[in-house]
Amino acid sequence: MASLKHLPAVKGAKVLMVGAGGIGCELLKTLALSGFQDIHIIDMDTIEVSNLNRQFLFRQSHVGQSKAKVAREAVLKFRPHISITPYHANVKDSDFNVDFFKQFNVVLNGLDNLDARRHVNRLCLAADVPLIESGTTGFLGQVTVHVKGRTECYECQPKPAPKTYPVCTITSTPSKFVHCIVWAKELLFAKLFGDKNQANDLNVRSSDGASSSKQAEDVFEHRKDEDIEQYGRRIYDHVFGYNIEVALSNEETWKNRNRPKPIYSSEFMPNDLSQQNGSMEKNGAANDISSVSAMASLGMKNPQDVWSLKENSRVFLEALKLFFLKREKEIGNLTFDKDDQLAVEFVTAAANIRAASFGIPLHSLFEAKGIAGNIVHAVATTNAIIAGLIVIEAIKVLKNDTKNYRMTYCLEHPTRKMLLMPVEPFEPNRSCYVCSETPLSLEINTHHAKLRDFVEKIVKAMLGMSLPLIMHGSALLYEIGDDLDEEMVANYAANLDKVLSELPTPVTSGTMLTIEDLQQELSCQINIKHREEFDEEKEPDGMVLSGWTQAPSVVKDDKESIANAGSTSNEPSVEAEKNDEIEIPPEKKRKLSEISEAVYPDLSSVDGDTRNPDKLQVLDDDDELMIFDNWDSVTDKKIRMQ
Amino acid sequence: MDGEELTEQETALYDRQIRVWGAGAQRRLSKAHILVCGITGTIAEFCKNIVLAGVGSLTLVDDRAVTEEALSANFLIPSDENVCAGKTLTELCRDSLKDFNPMVRVSVEKGDLSSFGAEFYSKFDVVVVSCCSFTTKKLINEKCRKLSKRVAFYTVDCRDSCGEIFVDLQHHKYSKQKREETIECELHYPSFEESISIPWKALPRKFSKLYFAMRVIERFEEVEQRKPGELSIADLPAVVKLKKELCVAQSLNESHIPNVLLERLVTDTREFPPVCPIIGGILGQEVIKAISGKGDPLKNFFFFDAMDGKGIIEDVSGKP
């Protein structure tokens, strides 16, 4: 008899779904068909056109509406008598606190970012509610089960860090198209349209860097009464011409590299631009900012086309002009957004011109958009499969069928004949700072580093806390919260600008700090060690946190190949062979069954079957096991540069 | 590549999947015609997947009325009686599917599957059959094979928490990416009948138990002239008896077909809802691979059992 069909457990269950996107739509449908009757669903997003190829509960007419609410309506059409409670909100809102989580029997994640996943993991640990986590990229996917004290938590294993590039590769020696994209998006776009006060490495460092930087600052300023066409050409000539000349003057750099070619706008454009370039009239009627497009005004249609250098130059100048003429109010506050057509056009053109200068192949807007926006490749089938697997695990969790919990990988290429590969969950990592109480250790220069650096780089960026409280013994050094009085706020603000050793309660070598997040009910300890010097290239933050696990570099490489899969119009470049390179640290190999069952796990429990050599195979050769941990979880992070 | 370009509307809608399989594959999908026979929860999942993927057309065949069983794992049938009044199972599914993607033509064909001639099947690039008898499967597979054009043939069955997919791509040429290179490949498939005629003794030692169990059930239904899934626990002794006979005839140790597995398959012949998206998802992916000619297709059986959670490919072609 199929013991999986345990309807009472399913009918009586109250479940929380976080995310109503690709996995979420499939999951909500499958839960409803499987007999679940009380489902709560949180999603802060609204529906977009590019969702419709897989988020099948949504239609064109729903674009702009709440995903959680529309998903509910759609499912009620075929299962009208169940209860679905939607929340059009951020799961990090304070309403969704530990007490809120405690009302559920199981939490099911269908999220697209690391930050929210970590947050939900912590709330599930604090509320002691089992969590089923999932993720997909193209044809790859995985489902994992996290039960406090029994299996590892979501943060027990290292997560791939966002891909980073050395500054000089971006500013001076790009060798791949992605380097040109990073330059166009993070440096040039930010310089021209973003916050002017942000530090920016746009100008190449030359031997006389100090004197030229002052002059260079003025170059990007749009002078009063300066003709916009003139301004555009001045910028063009400066970044693609003059800056390359300056870089070329540094002979050392080019000893073992191909020398780039300076490009000036006069090569492609006669001086009388206005006739050559697009006419504003085509955009004239469009007051809607989202429809302002350089491609449209130049009469270019196909985003799959690779433009010539001349076409890129025209798009560059046209896009720049349109920003100043149509979107002037936003200038100074813009950040790159993959859904901003004009921004994508500008970045594509700028990246291509730079690529041409460095002899790197040019790319289409479609491809450039994928790279610049870190777009996750997504298909309906993988999401459907993953949703089915989530529900199977959810039913096991509700029946407390602990011995049969599995993490399952959905593969593109079969491994030992398997496309769907189940593996026993790992036991908790005893040195995980989230689910165990092991202290972390931080090397930092306590005489130079300010409390602000510590809060931003360690507490927020690395520990993922949003409402932190920092204590030294019983003394409060810092906290964020709604209920603080003015005096405290002023006090904390003053502390932020002090170096650690000069705080009211000085933080020095040997100090043990306690960091808490009241919303996540997470508390951890950090042992401070003073260190004078840090390597600027390798340790750009000027601090080293240990005990907090950074991703192994092979995972990063793999992440990159996925993120860049959009750069070819072929299949994703990920191969099973590559995945085999990913290693699991040896200490992670302990498994639940080994604690209770010594050497050989109890095979008869696996499926109620007699001993089966197939099962043994899966259970005992996990050194071949693959981990692809939520590549998509990190793709919403900006490409960091150090 | 294939001449015509994707429209702006197509590029916007299919953006995320073009990033997976490329614009060329998307164009080939939009020209493909799919026939589906027998509406189940798994088939509903499959149809959703390929309609979202943007195939050219989808034709549904199933003359059954809407029953409670048909409703149990099918999200394409609205519960509103006013909407359902006077419509058949396939018509209701068609209406929901059209709604998923207005760019795909979804239609209904009436009539008996085995009565359709070769000309009918030649209109399609892919034929998927579900919940039909062993004889019908063989018959349709042979009709597809006799056509001058290649028609990809699939069968899919779900019972309890188990699922089986059979694939016949005849001669399939495709390309795949290996590291930076594109490699051209070719595969030859046996027909359904050729495949299941391979002696059990000749199959590898570690082989999916579900393969044998499904053959026992298939034979039982055939001999007893039952409709697919028309079984109950009362049949178990007779099914176990048949298993023993088959094992003796095929010289296979009986332990390869556990009675507990047969018991599950005869007791609960309905689909377990969470298994439908898994089997329907794998099938959708395979059909997309066959149409686009990109990536290794599975050859030639796929099995999933929620009890152990494994999704396994078995090659039953006599050429290991």
mmCIF file of N, CA and C in Angstrom, chain B residues 132-211:
data_model
loop_
_atom_site.group_PDB
_atom_site.id
_atom_site.type_symbol
_atom_site.label_atom_id
_atom_site.label_comp_id
_atom_site.label_asym_id
_atom_site.label_seq_id
_atom_site.Cartn_x
_atom_site.Cartn_y
_atom_site.Cartn_z
ATOM 1 N N CYS B 132 -3.761 3.522 -22.733
ATOM 2 C CA CYS B 132 -4.390 2.669 -23.729
ATOM 3 C C CYS B 132 -3.757 1.282 -23.638
ATOM 4 N N SER B 133 -4.410 0.301 -24.292
ATOM 5 C CA SER B 133 -3.994 -1.091 -24.131
ATOM 6 C C SER B 133 -2.650 -1.351 -24.802
ATOM 7 N N PHE B 134 -2.082 -2.468 -24.419
ATOM 8 C CA PHE B 134 -0.821 -2.944 -24.978
ATOM 9 C C PHE B 134 -0.925 -3.031 -26.509
ATOM 10 N N THR B 135 -2.048 -3.607 -26.990
ATOM 11 C CA THR B 135 -2.239 -3.784 -28.434
ATOM 12 C C THR B 135 -2.291 -2.436 -29.148
ATOM 13 N N THR B 136 -3.014 -1.490 -28.570
ATOM 14 C CA THR B 136 -3.125 -0.167 -29.190
ATOM 15 C C THR B 136 -1.764 0.520 -29.263
ATOM 16 N N LYS B 137 -0.998 0.439 -28.177
ATOM 17 C CA LYS B 137 0.346 1.040 -28.170
ATOM 18 C C LYS B 137 1.172 0.503 -29.338
ATOM 19 N N LYS B 138 1.184 -0.824 -29.466
ATOM 20 C CA LYS B 138 1.967 -1.447 -30.532
ATOM 21 C C LYS B 138 1.490 -0.974 -31.904
ATOM 22 N N LEU B 139 0.161 -0.970 -32.042
ATOM 23 C CA LEU B 139 -0.449 -0.605 -33.323
ATOM 24 C C LEU B 139 -0.061 0.816 -33.754
ATOM 25 N N ILE B 140 -0.208 1.768 -32.828
ATOM 26 C CA ILE B 140 0.088 3.168 -33.174
ATOM 27 C C ILE B 140 1.579 3.338 -33.431
ATOM 28 N N ASN B 141 2.384 2.692 -32.617
ATOM 29 C CA ASN B 141 3.827 2.757 -32.804
ATOM 30 C C ASN B 141 4.205 2.271 -34.215
ATOM 31 N N GLU B 142 3.584 1.171 -34.641
ATOM 32 C CA GLU B 142 3.893 0.636 -35.971
ATOM 33 C C GLU B 142 3.423 1.583 -37.070
ATOM 34 N N LYS B 143 2.231 2.171 -36.880
ATOM 35 C CA LYS B 143 1.732 3.139 -37.868
ATOM 36 C C LYS B 143 2.701 4.309 -38.017
ATOM 37 N N CYS B 144 3.193 4.797 -36.916
ATOM 38 C CA CYS B 144 4.137 5.919 -36.963
ATOM 39 C C CYS B 144 5.424 5.511 -37.677
ATOM 40 N N ARG B 145 5.869 4.289 -37.418
ATOM 41 C CA ARG B 145 7.137 3.820 -38.004
ATOM 42 C C ARG B 145 7.051 3.644 -39.509
ATOM 43 N N LYS B 146 5.833 3.351 -40.004
ATOM 44 C CA LYS B 146 5.706 3.100 -41.445
ATOM 45 C C LYS B 146 5.695 4.382 -42.275
ATOM 46 N N LEU B 147 5.515 5.523 -41.607
ATOM 47 C CA LEU B 147 5.440 6.788 -42.355
ATOM 48 C C LEU B 147 6.801 7.155 -42.931
ATOM 49 N N SER B 148 6.760 7.927 -44.020
ATOM 50 C CA SER B 148 8.027 8.311 -44.636
ATOM 51 C C SER B 148 8.774 9.330 -43.768
ATOM 52 N N LYS B 149 8.018 10.175 -43.043
ATOM 53 C CA LYS B 149 8.703 11.124 -42.158
ATOM 54 C C LYS B 149 8.876 10.517 -40.767
ATOM 55 N N ARG B 150 9.839 11.031 -40.031
ATOM 56 C CA ARG B 150 10.058 10.528 -38.684
ATOM 57 C C ARG B 150 9.015 11.136 -37.745
ATOM 58 N N VAL B 151 8.245 10.264 -37.096
ATOM 59 C CA VAL B 151 7.332 10.746 -36.058
ATOM 60 C C VAL B 151 7.821 10.176 -34.733
ATOM 61 N N ALA B 152 8.143 11.062 -33.794
ATOM 62 C CA ALA B 152 8.611 10.606 -32.480
ATOM 63 C C ALA B 152 7.427 10.035 -31.712
ATOM 64 N N PHE B 153 7.622 8.850 -31.129
ATOM 65 C CA PHE B 153 6.525 8.173 -30.443
ATOM 66 C C PHE B 153 6.867 7.973 -28.962
ATOM 67 N N TYR B 154 5.889 8.277 -28.104
ATOM 68 C CA TYR B 154 6.085 8.125 -26.656
ATOM 69 C C TYR B 154 4.868 7.447 -26.039
ATOM 70 N N THR B 155 5.090 6.578 -25.044
ATOM 71 C CA THR B 155 3.967 6.159 -24.209
ATOM 72 C C THR B 155 4.287 6.610 -22.792
ATOM 73 N N VAL B 156 3.243 6.902 -22.032
ATOM 74 C CA VAL B 156 3.464 7.296 -20.641
ATOM 75 C C VAL B 156 2.354 6.710 -19.771
ATOM 76 N N ASP B 157 2.739 6.137 -18.644
ATOM 77 C CA ASP B 157 1.765 5.570 -17.717
ATOM 78 C C ASP B 157 2.149 5.882 -16.290
ATOM 79 N N CYS B 158 1.149 6.263 -15.502
ATOM 80 C CA CYS B 158 1.374 6.482 -14.078
ATOM 81 C C CYS B 158 0.380 5.652 -13.289
ATOM 82 N N ARG B 159 0.875 4.932 -12.331
ATOM 83 C CA ARG B 159 0.002 4.201 -11.415
ATOM 84 C C ARG B 159 0.569 4.379 -10.035
ATOM 85 N N ASP B 160 -0.334 4.625 -9.074
ATOM 86 C CA ASP B 160 0.114 4.838 -7.694
ATOM 87 C C ASP B 160 1.228 5.890 -7.742
ATOM 88 N N SER B 161 2.334 5.661 -7.060
ATOM 89 C CA SER B 161 3.379 6.680 -7.092
ATOM 90 C C SER B 161 4.497 6.300 -8.060
ATOM 91 N N CYS B 162 4.139 5.489 -9.070
ATOM 92 C CA CYS B 162 5.130 5.054 -10.064
ATOM 93 C C CYS B 162 4.784 5.599 -11.449
ATOM 94 N N GLY B 163 5.819 5.822 -12.235
ATOM 95 C CA GLY B 163 5.582 6.262 -13.607
ATOM 96 C C GLY B 163 6.561 5.625 -14.568
ATOM 97 N N GLU B 164 6.111 5.435 -15.828
ATOM 98 C CA GLU B 164 6.965 4.853 -16.868
ATOM 99 C C GLU B 164 6.810 5.667 -18.150
ATOM 100 N N ILE B 165 7.926 5.948 -18.802
ATOM 101 C CA ILE B 165 7.894 6.587 -20.123
ATOM 102 C C ILE B 165 8.648 5.679 -21.087
ATOM 103 N N PHE B 166 8.069 5.440 -22.279
ATOM 104 C CA PHE B 166 8.781 4.728 -23.336
ATOM 105 C C PHE B 166 8.988 5.699 -24.496
ATOM 106 N N VAL B 167 10.160 5.637 -25.128
ATOM 107 C CA VAL B 167 10.511 6.563 -26.209
ATOM 108 C C VAL B 167 10.944 5.794 -27.459
ATOM 109 N N ASP B 168 10.380 6.137 -28.605
ATOM 110 C CA ASP B 168 10.872 5.610 -29.878
ATOM 111 C C ASP B 168 11.106 6.772 -30.841
ATOM 112 N N LEU B 169 12.390 7.140 -31.012
ATOM 113 C CA LEU B 169 12.722 8.231 -31.937
ATOM 114 C C LEU B 169 13.233 7.684 -33.272
ATOM 115 N N GLN B 170 13.113 6.344 -33.465
ATOM 116 C CA GLN B 170 13.613 5.684 -34.682
ATOM 117 C C GLN B 170 15.093 6.035 -34.896
ATOM 118 N N HIS B 171 15.371 6.820 -35.943
ATOM 119 C CA HIS B 171 16.768 7.272 -36.128
ATOM 120 C C HIS B 171 16.799 8.749 -35.753
ATOM 121 N N HIS B 172 17.547 9.068 -34.738
ATOM 122 C CA HIS B 172 17.526 10.456 -34.262
ATOM 123 C C HIS B 172 18.918 11.068 -34.377
ATOM 124 N N LYS B 173 18.987 12.154 -35.135
ATOM 125 C CA LYS B 173 20.237 12.907 -35.235
ATOM 126 C C LYS B 173 20.111 14.166 -34.395
ATOM 127 N N TYR B 174 21.149 14.487 -33.665
ATOM 128 C CA TYR B 174 21.079 15.676 -32.813
ATOM 129 C C TYR B 174 22.482 16.200 -32.545
ATOM 130 N N SER B 175 22.507 17.394 -31.945
ATOM 131 C CA SER B 175 23.800 17.959 -31.581
ATOM 132 C C SER B 175 23.830 18.183 -30.083
ATOM 133 N N LYS B 176 25.005 18.137 -29.517
ATOM 134 C CA LYS B 176 25.124 18.489 -28.109
ATOM 135 C C LYS B 176 26.395 19.256 -27.863
ATOM 136 N N GLN B 177 26.385 20.001 -26.763
ATOM 137 C CA GLN B 177 27.549 20.797 -26.401
ATOM 138 C C GLN B 177 28.415 19.991 -25.471
ATOM 139 N N LYS B 178 29.655 19.871 -25.826
ATOM 140 C CA LYS B 178 30.594 19.258 -24.889
ATOM 141 C C LYS B 178 31.720 20.263 -24.710
ATOM 142 N N ARG B 179 31.839 20.762 -23.483
ATOM 143 C CA ARG B 179 32.758 21.882 -23.251
ATOM 144 C C ARG B 179 32.433 22.986 -24.260
ATOM 145 N N GLU B 180 33.418 23.364 -25.062
ATOM 146 C CA GLU B 180 33.188 24.468 -25.991
ATOM 147 C C GLU B 180 32.678 23.975 -27.347
ATOM 148 N N GLU B 181 32.756 22.659 -27.561
ATOM 149 C CA GLU B 181 32.470 22.133 -28.895
ATOM 150 C C GLU B 181 31.022 21.693 -29.077
ATOM 151 N N THR B 182 30.576 21.705 -30.311
ATOM 152 C CA THR B 182 29.289 21.128 -30.650
ATOM 153 C C THR B 182 29.555 19.794 -31.340
ATOM 154 N N ILE B 183 28.934 18.742 -30.801
ATOM 155 C CA ILE B 183 29.169 17.407 -31.350
ATOM 156 C C ILE B 183 27.886 16.917 -32.014
ATOM 157 N N GLU B 184 28.024 16.328 -33.205
ATOM 158 C CA GLU B 184 26.867 15.745 -33.883
ATOM 159 C C GLU B 184 26.752 14.279 -33.454
ATOM 160 N N CYS B 185 25.536 13.845 -33.107
ATOM 161 C CA CYS B 185 25.351 12.482 -32.624
ATOM 162 C C CYS B 185 24.180 11.837 -33.351
ATOM 163 N N GLU B 186 24.104 10.505 -33.248
ATOM 164 C CA GLU B 186 23.016 9.776 -33.861
ATOM 165 C C GLU B 186 22.646 8.601 -32.970
ATOM 166 N N LEU B 187 21.345 8.345 -32.839
ATOM 167 C CA LEU B 187 20.895 7.210 -32.037
ATOM 168 C C LEU B 187 19.856 6.416 -32.810
ATOM 169 N N HIS B 188 19.848 5.089 -32.581
ATOM 170 C CA HIS B 188 18.839 4.230 -33.202
ATOM 171 C C HIS B 188 17.984 3.618 -32.113
ATOM 172 N N TYR B 189 16.674 3.679 -32.317
ATOM 173 C CA TYR B 189 15.744 3.181 -31.304
ATOM 174 C C TYR B 189 14.991 1.956 -31.824
ATOM 175 N N PRO B 190 14.727 0.979 -30.952
ATOM 176 C CA PRO B 190 13.837 -0.121 -31.335
ATOM 177 C C PRO B 190 12.377 0.311 -31.144
ATOM 178 N N SER B 191 11.457 -0.412 -31.776
ATOM 179 C CA SER B 191 10.036 -0.131 -31.569
ATOM 180 C C SER B 191 9.622 -0.643 -30.193
ATOM 181 N N PHE B 192 8.399 -0.307 -29.794
ATOM 182 C CA PHE B 192 7.899 -0.775 -28.501
ATOM 183 C C PHE B 192 7.909 -2.296 -28.464
ATOM 184 N N GLU B 193 7.414 -2.912 -29.536
ATOM 185 C CA GLU B 193 7.330 -4.368 -29.564
ATOM 186 C C GLU B 193 8.718 -5.021 -29.539
ATOM 187 N N GLU B 194 9.624 -4.483 -30.350
ATOM 188 C CA GLU B 194 10.996 -5.026 -30.357
ATOM 189 C C GLU B 194 11.626 -4.921 -28.967
ATOM 190 N N SER B 195 11.361 -3.785 -28.357
ATOM 191 C CA SER B 195 11.982 -3.526 -27.074
ATOM 192 C C SER B 195 11.510 -4.516 -26.010
ATOM 193 N N ILE B 196 10.195 -4.656 -25.895
ATOM 194 C CA ILE B 196 9.717 -5.517 -24.804
ATOM 195 C C ILE B 196 9.853 -7.005 -25.127
ATOM 196 N N SER B 197 10.218 -7.333 -26.377
ATOM 197 C CA SER B 197 10.449 -8.747 -26.698
ATOM 198 C C SER B 197 11.838 -9.208 -26.281
ATOM 199 N N ILE B 198 12.669 -8.283 -25.893
ATOM 200 C CA ILE B 198 14.021 -8.675 -25.484
ATOM 201 C C ILE B 198 13.932 -9.540 -24.222
ATOM 202 N N PRO B 199 14.546 -10.724 -24.264
ATOM 203 C CA PRO B 199 14.438 -11.625 -23.109
ATOM 204 C C PRO B 199 14.925 -10.946 -21.826
ATOM 205 N N TRP B 200 14.183 -11.168 -20.752
ATOM 206 C CA TRP B 200 14.538 -10.528 -19.468
ATOM 207 C C TRP B 200 15.934 -10.950 -19.016
ATOM 208 N N LYS B 201 16.267 -12.170 -19.349
ATOM 209 C CA LYS B 201 17.572 -12.707 -18.957
ATOM 210 C C LYS B 201 18.707 -11.884 -19.588
ATOM 211 N N ALA B 202 18.407 -11.317 -20.744
ATOM 212 C CA ALA B 202 19.450 -10.581 -21.472
ATOM 213 C C ALA B 202 19.660 -9.176 -20.917
ATOM 214 N N LEU B 203 18.804 -8.738 -20.011
ATOM 215 C CA LEU B 203 18.930 -7.377 -19.469
ATOM 216 C C LEU B 203 19.992 -7.343 -18.371
ATOM 217 N N PRO B 204 20.571 -6.181 -18.134
ATOM 218 C CA PRO B 204 21.625 -6.094 -17.113
ATOM 219 C C PRO B 204 21.110 -6.554 -15.735
ATOM 220 N N ARG B 205 22.038 -6.963 -14.909
ATOM 221 C CA ARG B 205 21.667 -7.530 -13.612
ATOM 222 C C ARG B 205 20.931 -6.500 -12.736
ATOM 223 N N LYS B 206 21.512 -5.318 -12.660
ATOM 224 C CA LYS B 206 20.827 -4.277 -11.881
ATOM 225 C C LYS B 206 19.839 -3.602 -12.799
ATOM 226 N N PHE B 207 18.600 -3.924 -12.671
ATOM 227 C CA PHE B 207 17.639 -3.353 -13.603
ATOM 228 C C PHE B 207 16.403 -2.913 -12.843
ATOM 229 N N SER B 208 15.773 -1.884 -13.343
ATOM 230 C CA SER B 208 14.614 -1.333 -12.644
ATOM 231 C C SER B 208 13.527 -2.395 -12.461
ATOM 232 N N LYS B 209 13.121 -2.605 -11.211
ATOM 233 C CA LYS B 209 12.056 -3.569 -10.911
ATOM 234 C C LYS B 209 10.745 -3.136 -11.546
ATOM 235 N N LEU B 210 10.630 -1.829 -11.676
ATOM 236 C CA LEU B 210 9.381 -1.297 -12.210
ATOM 237 C C LEU B 210 9.171 -1.742 -13.666
ATOM 238 N N TYR B 211 10.256 -1.923 -14.392
ATOM 239 C CA TYR B 211 10.137 -2.379 -15.776
ATOM 240 C C TYR B 211 9.410 -3.723 -15.820
#
